[in-house]
Short mmCIF file of N, CA and C and ligand atoms in Angstrom, two decimals:
data_model
loop_
_atom_site.label_atom_id
_atom_site.label_comp_id
_atom_site.label_asym_id
_atom_site.label_seq_id
_atom_site.Cartn_x
_atom_site.Cartn_y
_atom_site.Cartn_z
N MET A 1 -33.66 -25.58 -41.10
CA MET A 1 -35.04 -25.08 -41.17
C MET A 1 -35.39 -24.70 -42.62
N VAL A 2 -36.48 -25.22 -43.09
CA VAL A 2 -36.90 -24.94 -44.46
C VAL A 2 -38.23 -24.21 -44.42
N GLU A 3 -38.30 -23.12 -45.17
CA GLU A 3 -39.54 -22.33 -45.21
C GLU A 3 -40.40 -22.72 -46.40
N ALA A 4 -41.69 -22.59 -46.18
CA ALA A 4 -42.63 -22.87 -47.27
C ALA A 4 -43.75 -21.85 -47.19
N SER A 5 -44.24 -21.45 -48.34
CA SER A 5 -45.40 -20.57 -48.33
C SER A 5 -46.22 -20.77 -49.59
N CYS A 6 -47.50 -20.47 -49.47
CA CYS A 6 -48.37 -20.51 -50.64
C CYS A 6 -48.03 -19.32 -51.54
N HIS A 7 -48.71 -19.20 -52.65
CA HIS A 7 -48.37 -18.16 -53.62
C HIS A 7 -48.53 -16.76 -53.03
N CYS A 8 -49.57 -16.54 -52.27
CA CYS A 8 -49.84 -15.18 -51.77
C CYS A 8 -49.22 -14.93 -50.41
N GLY A 9 -48.78 -15.97 -49.70
CA GLY A 9 -48.14 -15.78 -48.39
C GLY A 9 -49.09 -15.84 -47.21
N ALA A 10 -50.37 -16.08 -47.46
CA ALA A 10 -51.32 -16.18 -46.34
C ALA A 10 -51.10 -17.45 -45.52
N VAL A 11 -50.51 -18.46 -46.15
CA VAL A 11 -50.15 -19.68 -45.42
C VAL A 11 -48.63 -19.80 -45.47
N ARG A 12 -48.02 -19.82 -44.28
CA ARG A 12 -46.55 -19.95 -44.20
C ARG A 12 -46.22 -20.92 -43.09
N PHE A 13 -45.25 -21.80 -43.37
CA PHE A 13 -44.80 -22.71 -42.32
C PHE A 13 -43.34 -23.07 -42.55
N THR A 14 -42.75 -23.61 -41.50
CA THR A 14 -41.37 -24.11 -41.61
C THR A 14 -41.35 -25.56 -41.16
N VAL A 15 -40.42 -26.31 -41.74
CA VAL A 15 -40.16 -27.68 -41.30
C VAL A 15 -38.71 -27.76 -40.88
N GLU A 16 -38.41 -28.73 -40.01
CA GLU A 16 -37.06 -28.79 -39.43
C GLU A 16 -36.01 -29.21 -40.45
N THR A 17 -36.39 -30.12 -41.34
CA THR A 17 -35.40 -30.63 -42.29
C THR A 17 -36.00 -30.66 -43.70
N ALA A 18 -35.15 -30.50 -44.68
CA ALA A 18 -35.60 -30.61 -46.07
C ALA A 18 -36.00 -32.06 -46.35
N PRO A 19 -37.03 -32.26 -47.14
CA PRO A 19 -37.43 -33.64 -47.44
C PRO A 19 -36.40 -34.32 -48.34
N GLN A 20 -36.06 -35.58 -48.04
CA GLN A 20 -35.17 -36.33 -48.93
C GLN A 20 -35.97 -36.97 -50.05
N THR A 21 -37.22 -37.24 -49.73
CA THR A 21 -38.12 -37.87 -50.69
C THR A 21 -39.44 -37.10 -50.71
N VAL A 22 -39.97 -36.89 -51.89
CA VAL A 22 -41.31 -36.34 -52.00
C VAL A 22 -42.15 -37.36 -52.77
N THR A 23 -43.42 -37.38 -52.46
CA THR A 23 -44.28 -38.41 -53.04
C THR A 23 -45.25 -37.81 -54.05
N GLU A 24 -45.23 -38.39 -55.24
CA GLU A 24 -46.19 -38.03 -56.26
C GLU A 24 -47.24 -39.13 -56.27
N CYS A 25 -48.43 -38.78 -55.85
CA CYS A 25 -49.49 -39.77 -55.67
C CYS A 25 -50.55 -39.60 -56.75
N ASN A 26 -51.09 -40.72 -57.21
CA ASN A 26 -52.08 -40.64 -58.28
C ASN A 26 -53.51 -40.82 -57.77
N CYS A 27 -53.72 -40.61 -56.47
CA CYS A 27 -55.08 -40.74 -55.95
C CYS A 27 -55.95 -39.61 -56.49
N SER A 28 -57.23 -39.71 -56.22
CA SER A 28 -58.19 -38.82 -56.88
C SER A 28 -57.94 -37.34 -56.59
N ILE A 29 -57.41 -37.01 -55.41
CA ILE A 29 -57.19 -35.58 -55.12
C ILE A 29 -55.78 -35.15 -55.47
N CYS A 30 -54.78 -35.98 -55.19
CA CYS A 30 -53.39 -35.57 -55.44
C CYS A 30 -53.14 -35.33 -56.92
N ARG A 31 -53.69 -36.21 -57.76
CA ARG A 31 -53.41 -36.04 -59.19
C ARG A 31 -54.06 -34.77 -59.72
N ARG A 32 -55.15 -34.36 -59.11
CA ARG A 32 -55.80 -33.13 -59.56
C ARG A 32 -55.09 -31.89 -59.03
N SER A 33 -54.52 -32.00 -57.84
CA SER A 33 -53.85 -30.83 -57.23
C SER A 33 -52.41 -30.69 -57.71
N GLY A 34 -51.82 -31.76 -58.26
CA GLY A 34 -50.42 -31.70 -58.67
C GLY A 34 -49.47 -31.58 -57.50
N VAL A 35 -49.88 -32.12 -56.37
CA VAL A 35 -49.10 -31.97 -55.14
C VAL A 35 -47.91 -32.93 -55.13
N LEU A 36 -46.79 -32.45 -54.58
CA LEU A 36 -45.68 -33.34 -54.21
C LEU A 36 -45.64 -33.34 -52.69
N CYS A 37 -45.92 -34.47 -52.12
CA CYS A 37 -46.12 -34.53 -50.68
C CYS A 37 -44.84 -34.89 -49.93
N ALA A 38 -44.57 -34.15 -48.86
CA ALA A 38 -43.48 -34.50 -47.95
C ALA A 38 -44.11 -34.79 -46.60
N TYR A 39 -43.69 -35.89 -45.98
CA TYR A 39 -44.35 -36.33 -44.74
C TYR A 39 -43.52 -35.93 -43.52
N TYR A 40 -44.22 -35.47 -42.53
CA TYR A 40 -43.58 -35.07 -41.27
C TYR A 40 -44.49 -35.45 -40.10
N SER A 41 -43.89 -35.46 -38.91
CA SER A 41 -44.71 -35.46 -37.71
C SER A 41 -45.26 -34.05 -37.54
N PRO A 42 -46.50 -33.91 -37.09
CA PRO A 42 -47.03 -32.56 -36.85
C PRO A 42 -46.14 -31.73 -35.93
N LYS A 43 -45.35 -32.40 -35.09
CA LYS A 43 -44.44 -31.69 -34.18
C LYS A 43 -43.30 -31.00 -34.94
N GLN A 44 -43.03 -31.46 -36.15
CA GLN A 44 -41.91 -30.92 -36.93
C GLN A 44 -42.33 -29.77 -37.86
N VAL A 45 -43.61 -29.47 -37.87
CA VAL A 45 -44.12 -28.44 -38.78
C VAL A 45 -44.65 -27.28 -37.95
N ARG A 46 -44.07 -26.10 -38.18
CA ARG A 46 -44.53 -24.94 -37.42
C ARG A 46 -45.21 -23.93 -38.35
N PHE A 47 -46.47 -23.69 -38.09
CA PHE A 47 -47.22 -22.74 -38.91
C PHE A 47 -47.07 -21.33 -38.37
N GLU A 48 -46.68 -20.42 -39.25
CA GLU A 48 -46.64 -19.01 -38.87
C GLU A 48 -47.99 -18.37 -39.17
N SER A 49 -48.59 -18.80 -40.24
CA SER A 49 -49.96 -18.40 -40.50
C SER A 49 -50.62 -19.50 -41.31
N ALA A 50 -51.87 -19.72 -41.05
CA ALA A 50 -52.55 -20.82 -41.71
C ALA A 50 -54.00 -20.44 -41.96
N ALA A 51 -54.17 -19.49 -42.89
CA ALA A 51 -55.52 -19.10 -43.28
C ALA A 51 -55.99 -20.06 -44.35
N THR A 52 -56.59 -21.16 -43.93
CA THR A 52 -56.96 -22.19 -44.90
C THR A 52 -58.45 -22.48 -44.91
N ASP A 53 -58.89 -22.92 -46.06
CA ASP A 53 -60.17 -23.59 -46.18
C ASP A 53 -59.88 -25.08 -46.20
N THR A 54 -60.84 -25.88 -45.81
CA THR A 54 -60.58 -27.31 -45.71
C THR A 54 -61.58 -28.11 -46.54
N TYR A 55 -61.16 -29.33 -46.82
CA TYR A 55 -61.99 -30.22 -47.63
C TYR A 55 -61.82 -31.63 -47.10
N MET A 56 -62.93 -32.31 -46.95
CA MET A 56 -62.91 -33.71 -46.51
C MET A 56 -63.88 -34.49 -47.38
N TRP A 57 -63.58 -35.75 -47.55
CA TRP A 57 -64.53 -36.61 -48.26
C TRP A 57 -64.27 -38.03 -47.82
N GLY A 58 -64.99 -38.96 -48.42
CA GLY A 58 -64.77 -40.38 -48.14
C GLY A 58 -65.00 -40.70 -46.67
N ASP A 59 -64.01 -41.31 -46.05
CA ASP A 59 -64.18 -41.71 -44.65
C ASP A 59 -63.89 -40.54 -43.69
N ARG A 60 -63.57 -39.41 -44.22
CA ARG A 60 -63.39 -38.16 -43.46
C ARG A 60 -62.35 -38.30 -42.34
N SER A 61 -61.27 -39.03 -42.62
CA SER A 61 -60.22 -39.19 -41.62
C SER A 61 -59.09 -38.20 -41.85
N ILE A 62 -59.07 -37.56 -43.01
CA ILE A 62 -58.00 -36.63 -43.36
C ILE A 62 -58.61 -35.30 -43.80
N VAL A 63 -58.00 -34.21 -43.35
CA VAL A 63 -58.45 -32.87 -43.73
C VAL A 63 -57.45 -32.29 -44.73
N PHE A 64 -57.93 -31.90 -45.88
CA PHE A 64 -57.08 -31.24 -46.87
C PHE A 64 -57.23 -29.73 -46.74
N HIS A 65 -56.08 -29.07 -46.69
CA HIS A 65 -56.08 -27.62 -46.50
C HIS A 65 -55.58 -26.92 -47.75
N ARG A 66 -56.24 -25.84 -48.09
CA ARG A 66 -55.76 -24.99 -49.19
C ARG A 66 -55.86 -23.53 -48.72
N CYS A 67 -55.02 -22.71 -49.31
CA CYS A 67 -55.02 -21.29 -48.92
C CYS A 67 -56.37 -20.66 -49.25
N LYS A 68 -56.88 -19.94 -48.27
CA LYS A 68 -58.15 -19.26 -48.41
C LYS A 68 -58.12 -18.18 -49.50
N VAL A 69 -56.94 -17.63 -49.71
CA VAL A 69 -56.82 -16.49 -50.63
C VAL A 69 -56.43 -16.95 -52.04
N CYS A 70 -55.31 -17.66 -52.16
CA CYS A 70 -54.82 -17.99 -53.51
C CYS A 70 -55.15 -19.42 -53.93
N GLY A 71 -55.61 -20.25 -53.03
CA GLY A 71 -56.10 -21.57 -53.41
C GLY A 71 -55.07 -22.67 -53.50
N CYS A 72 -53.79 -22.37 -53.23
CA CYS A 72 -52.78 -23.43 -53.30
C CYS A 72 -53.06 -24.50 -52.25
N PHE A 73 -52.91 -25.77 -52.66
CA PHE A 73 -52.98 -26.86 -51.70
C PHE A 73 -51.75 -26.77 -50.80
N THR A 74 -51.95 -26.74 -49.50
CA THR A 74 -50.83 -26.51 -48.59
C THR A 74 -50.44 -27.76 -47.79
N HIS A 75 -51.40 -28.49 -47.26
CA HIS A 75 -51.07 -29.65 -46.44
C HIS A 75 -52.33 -30.47 -46.16
N TRP A 76 -52.09 -31.68 -45.67
CA TRP A 76 -53.21 -32.44 -45.11
C TRP A 76 -52.84 -32.85 -43.70
N SER A 77 -53.85 -33.02 -42.89
CA SER A 77 -53.62 -33.48 -41.52
C SER A 77 -54.69 -34.50 -41.17
N ALA A 78 -54.35 -35.35 -40.21
CA ALA A 78 -55.29 -36.38 -39.79
C ALA A 78 -56.28 -35.78 -38.80
N VAL A 79 -57.51 -36.25 -38.85
CA VAL A 79 -58.51 -35.81 -37.87
C VAL A 79 -58.13 -36.33 -36.48
N ASP A 80 -57.62 -37.55 -36.44
CA ASP A 80 -57.20 -38.17 -35.17
C ASP A 80 -55.91 -37.50 -34.68
N PRO A 81 -55.95 -36.76 -33.57
CA PRO A 81 -54.77 -36.01 -33.13
C PRO A 81 -53.61 -36.92 -32.70
N SER A 82 -53.88 -38.20 -32.47
CA SER A 82 -52.80 -39.10 -32.06
C SER A 82 -52.03 -39.64 -33.27
N TYR A 83 -52.52 -39.38 -34.47
CA TYR A 83 -51.84 -39.85 -35.69
C TYR A 83 -50.63 -38.94 -35.93
N ASP A 84 -49.43 -39.53 -35.81
CA ASP A 84 -48.21 -38.71 -35.78
C ASP A 84 -47.63 -38.50 -37.19
N ARG A 85 -48.47 -38.12 -38.11
CA ARG A 85 -47.99 -37.94 -39.48
C ARG A 85 -48.91 -36.97 -40.19
N MET A 86 -48.28 -36.11 -40.98
CA MET A 86 -49.06 -35.21 -41.82
C MET A 86 -48.29 -35.02 -43.12
N GLY A 87 -48.95 -34.51 -44.13
CA GLY A 87 -48.28 -34.28 -45.40
C GLY A 87 -48.31 -32.80 -45.74
N VAL A 88 -47.17 -32.27 -46.15
CA VAL A 88 -47.14 -30.88 -46.60
C VAL A 88 -46.80 -30.88 -48.09
N ASN A 89 -47.26 -29.86 -48.78
CA ASN A 89 -46.99 -29.76 -50.21
C ASN A 89 -45.58 -29.20 -50.42
N ALA A 90 -44.66 -30.06 -50.84
CA ALA A 90 -43.27 -29.63 -51.02
C ALA A 90 -43.15 -28.58 -52.11
N ARG A 91 -44.14 -28.46 -52.96
CA ARG A 91 -44.09 -27.43 -54.01
C ARG A 91 -44.17 -26.02 -53.44
N LEU A 92 -44.49 -25.91 -52.17
CA LEU A 92 -44.49 -24.61 -51.51
C LEU A 92 -43.09 -24.23 -51.01
N MET A 93 -42.17 -25.16 -51.10
CA MET A 93 -40.78 -24.89 -50.70
C MET A 93 -40.02 -24.36 -51.92
N ALA A 94 -38.79 -23.91 -51.70
CA ALA A 94 -37.98 -23.38 -52.79
C ALA A 94 -37.75 -24.48 -53.83
N PRO A 95 -37.71 -24.12 -55.12
CA PRO A 95 -37.55 -25.13 -56.17
C PRO A 95 -36.30 -25.99 -56.00
N GLU A 96 -35.22 -25.41 -55.49
CA GLU A 96 -33.99 -26.21 -55.35
C GLU A 96 -34.14 -27.28 -54.27
N ILE A 97 -34.99 -27.05 -53.29
CA ILE A 97 -35.25 -28.07 -52.26
C ILE A 97 -35.97 -29.26 -52.90
N VAL A 98 -36.96 -28.95 -53.73
CA VAL A 98 -37.72 -30.01 -54.39
C VAL A 98 -36.82 -30.75 -55.38
N ALA A 99 -35.98 -29.99 -56.09
CA ALA A 99 -35.11 -30.60 -57.11
C ALA A 99 -34.11 -31.57 -56.46
N ALA A 100 -33.73 -31.29 -55.21
CA ALA A 100 -32.74 -32.14 -54.54
C ALA A 100 -33.36 -33.41 -53.97
N ALA A 101 -34.67 -33.45 -53.87
CA ALA A 101 -35.34 -34.62 -53.30
C ALA A 101 -35.61 -35.64 -54.39
N SER A 102 -35.64 -36.91 -54.02
CA SER A 102 -36.05 -37.91 -55.00
C SER A 102 -37.57 -38.03 -54.97
N VAL A 103 -38.13 -38.34 -56.11
CA VAL A 103 -39.58 -38.41 -56.24
C VAL A 103 -40.02 -39.86 -56.22
N ARG A 104 -40.88 -40.16 -55.28
CA ARG A 104 -41.43 -41.52 -55.16
C ARG A 104 -42.84 -41.51 -55.75
N LYS A 105 -43.10 -42.40 -56.67
CA LYS A 105 -44.46 -42.49 -57.21
C LYS A 105 -45.26 -43.44 -56.34
N PHE A 106 -46.39 -42.98 -55.88
CA PHE A 106 -47.21 -43.78 -54.99
C PHE A 106 -48.56 -44.05 -55.66
N ASP A 107 -48.95 -45.30 -55.66
CA ASP A 107 -50.17 -45.68 -56.34
C ASP A 107 -51.36 -45.56 -55.40
N GLY A 108 -51.69 -44.31 -55.05
CA GLY A 108 -52.81 -44.07 -54.15
C GLY A 108 -54.16 -44.41 -54.77
N ALA A 109 -54.20 -44.43 -56.09
CA ALA A 109 -55.46 -44.76 -56.78
C ALA A 109 -55.86 -46.20 -56.51
N ALA A 110 -54.88 -47.05 -56.20
CA ALA A 110 -55.18 -48.46 -56.00
C ALA A 110 -55.69 -48.73 -54.58
N MET A 111 -55.64 -47.74 -53.72
CA MET A 111 -56.03 -47.97 -52.33
C MET A 111 -57.54 -47.83 -52.14
ZN1 ZN B 1 -52.19 -18.10 -50.55
#
């Protein structure tokens, strides 16, 4: 079990396993947020608290969440509840967890 929290602690969640790979994406939002994304099934992510504001744009199929208090990007989730994948910001995990993962560069800007 790996714990993650935003800077102020208003958003806290756990995932079942540490990510082996985190994704650094250069799409319009990821490059601005500096997020390192780890992908999970929503079933593998348990939120203890999730005081978030949300942001959507484009085709509005994905909801981006950030902490309501400190503003850290925390995760994204699909609007379609049957989509079995979500992304959490691995930077909210302990630094040694992130350091142990390999970083995959993803060319989201090209999509
Ligand atoms: Zn916060």
